[in-house]
mmCIF file of C-alpha atoms in Angstrom:
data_model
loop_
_atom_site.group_PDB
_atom_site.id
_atom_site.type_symbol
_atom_site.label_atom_id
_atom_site.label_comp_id
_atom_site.label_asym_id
_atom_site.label_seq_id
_atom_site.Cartn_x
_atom_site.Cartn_y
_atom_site.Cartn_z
ATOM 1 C CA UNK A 1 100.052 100.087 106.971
ATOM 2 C CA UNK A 2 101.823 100.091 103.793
ATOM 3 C CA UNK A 3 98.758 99.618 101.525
ATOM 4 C CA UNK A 4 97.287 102.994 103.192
ATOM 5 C CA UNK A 5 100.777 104.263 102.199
ATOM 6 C CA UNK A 6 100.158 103.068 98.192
ATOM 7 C CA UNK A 7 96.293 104.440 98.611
ATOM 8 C CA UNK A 8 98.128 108.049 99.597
ATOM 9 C CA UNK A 9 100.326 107.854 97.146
ATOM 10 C CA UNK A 10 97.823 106.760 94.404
ATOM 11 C CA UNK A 11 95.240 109.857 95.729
ATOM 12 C CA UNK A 12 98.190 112.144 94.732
ATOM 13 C CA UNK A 13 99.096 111.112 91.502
ATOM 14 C CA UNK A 14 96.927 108.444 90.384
ATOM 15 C CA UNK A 15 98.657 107.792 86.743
ATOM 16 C CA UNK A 16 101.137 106.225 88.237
ATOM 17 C CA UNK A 17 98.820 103.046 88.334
ATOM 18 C CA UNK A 18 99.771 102.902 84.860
ATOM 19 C CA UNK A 19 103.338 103.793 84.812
ATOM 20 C CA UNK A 20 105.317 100.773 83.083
ATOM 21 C CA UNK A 21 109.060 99.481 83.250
ATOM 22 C CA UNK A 22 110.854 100.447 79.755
ATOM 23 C CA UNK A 23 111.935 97.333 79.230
ATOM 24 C CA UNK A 24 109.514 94.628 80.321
ATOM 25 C CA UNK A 25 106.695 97.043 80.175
ATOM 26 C CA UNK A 26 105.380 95.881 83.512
ATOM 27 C CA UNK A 27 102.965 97.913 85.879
ATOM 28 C CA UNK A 28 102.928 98.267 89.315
ATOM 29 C CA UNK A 29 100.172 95.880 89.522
ATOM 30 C CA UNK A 30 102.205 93.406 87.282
ATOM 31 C CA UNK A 31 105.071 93.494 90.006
ATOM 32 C CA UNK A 32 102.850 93.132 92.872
ATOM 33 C CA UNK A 33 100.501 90.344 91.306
ATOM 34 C CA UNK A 34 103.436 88.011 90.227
ATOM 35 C CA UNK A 35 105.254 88.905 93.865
ATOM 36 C CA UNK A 36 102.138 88.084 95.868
ATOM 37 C CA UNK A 37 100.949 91.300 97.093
ATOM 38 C CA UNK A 38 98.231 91.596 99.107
ATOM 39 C CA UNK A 39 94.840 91.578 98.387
ATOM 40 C CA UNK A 40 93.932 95.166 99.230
ATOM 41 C CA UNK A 41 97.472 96.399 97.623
ATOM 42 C CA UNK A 42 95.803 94.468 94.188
ATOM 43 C CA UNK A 43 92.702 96.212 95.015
ATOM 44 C CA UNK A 44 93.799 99.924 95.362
ATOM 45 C CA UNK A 45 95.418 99.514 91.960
ATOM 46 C CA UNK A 46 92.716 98.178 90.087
ATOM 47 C CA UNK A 47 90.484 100.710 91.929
ATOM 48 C CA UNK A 48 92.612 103.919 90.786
ATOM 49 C CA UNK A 49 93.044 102.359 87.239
ATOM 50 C CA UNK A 50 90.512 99.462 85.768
ATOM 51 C CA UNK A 51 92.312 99.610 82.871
ATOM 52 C CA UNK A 52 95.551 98.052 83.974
ATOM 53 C CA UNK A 53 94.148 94.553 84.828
ATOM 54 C CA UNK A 54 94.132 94.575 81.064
ATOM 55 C CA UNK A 55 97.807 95.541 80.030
ATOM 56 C CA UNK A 56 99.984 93.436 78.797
ATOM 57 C CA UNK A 57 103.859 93.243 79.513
ATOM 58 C CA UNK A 58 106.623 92.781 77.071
ATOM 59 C CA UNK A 59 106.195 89.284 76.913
ATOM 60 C CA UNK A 60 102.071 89.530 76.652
ATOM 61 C CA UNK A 61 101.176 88.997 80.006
ATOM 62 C CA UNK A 62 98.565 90.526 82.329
ATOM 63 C CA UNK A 63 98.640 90.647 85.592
ATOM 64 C CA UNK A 64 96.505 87.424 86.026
ATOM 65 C CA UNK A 65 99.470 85.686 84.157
ATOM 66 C CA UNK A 66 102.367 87.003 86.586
ATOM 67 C CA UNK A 67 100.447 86.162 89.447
ATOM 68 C CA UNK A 68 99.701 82.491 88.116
ATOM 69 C CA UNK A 69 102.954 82.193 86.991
ATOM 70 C CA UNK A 70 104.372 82.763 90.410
ATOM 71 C CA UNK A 71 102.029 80.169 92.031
ATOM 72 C CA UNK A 72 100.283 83.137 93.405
#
């Protein structure tokens, strides 16, 4: 399954939980929160790295916010 895929990859090089876009400063959990990811995608991300629930993008949203804000 693709989420065992992301847990792999997340094994091997677990900053890249916290990697974030130059411009809109969004994580990977940012991207998959606001485009409805699934459940154990979110999961494996805030697993490798607590600390991203609590990033903030360019415009001062968390992840919470991009998920809401795509009715997700």
């Amino acid at each position: 399954a693709q989420v065992d895929i992301v847990r792999l990859m997340l094994r091997m090089c677990p900053q890249g939980v916290a990697v974030v876009e130059l411009d809109s400063r969004r994580t990977p959990l940012h991207l998959a929160a606001g485009n409805g990811g699934p459940l154990p995608l979110l999961e494996a991300l805030i697993e490798t790295g607590p600390e991203v629930r609590l990033l903030r993008d360019a415009q001062g949203r968390l992840p919470l916010h991009c998920a809401a804000l795509h009715g997700h």
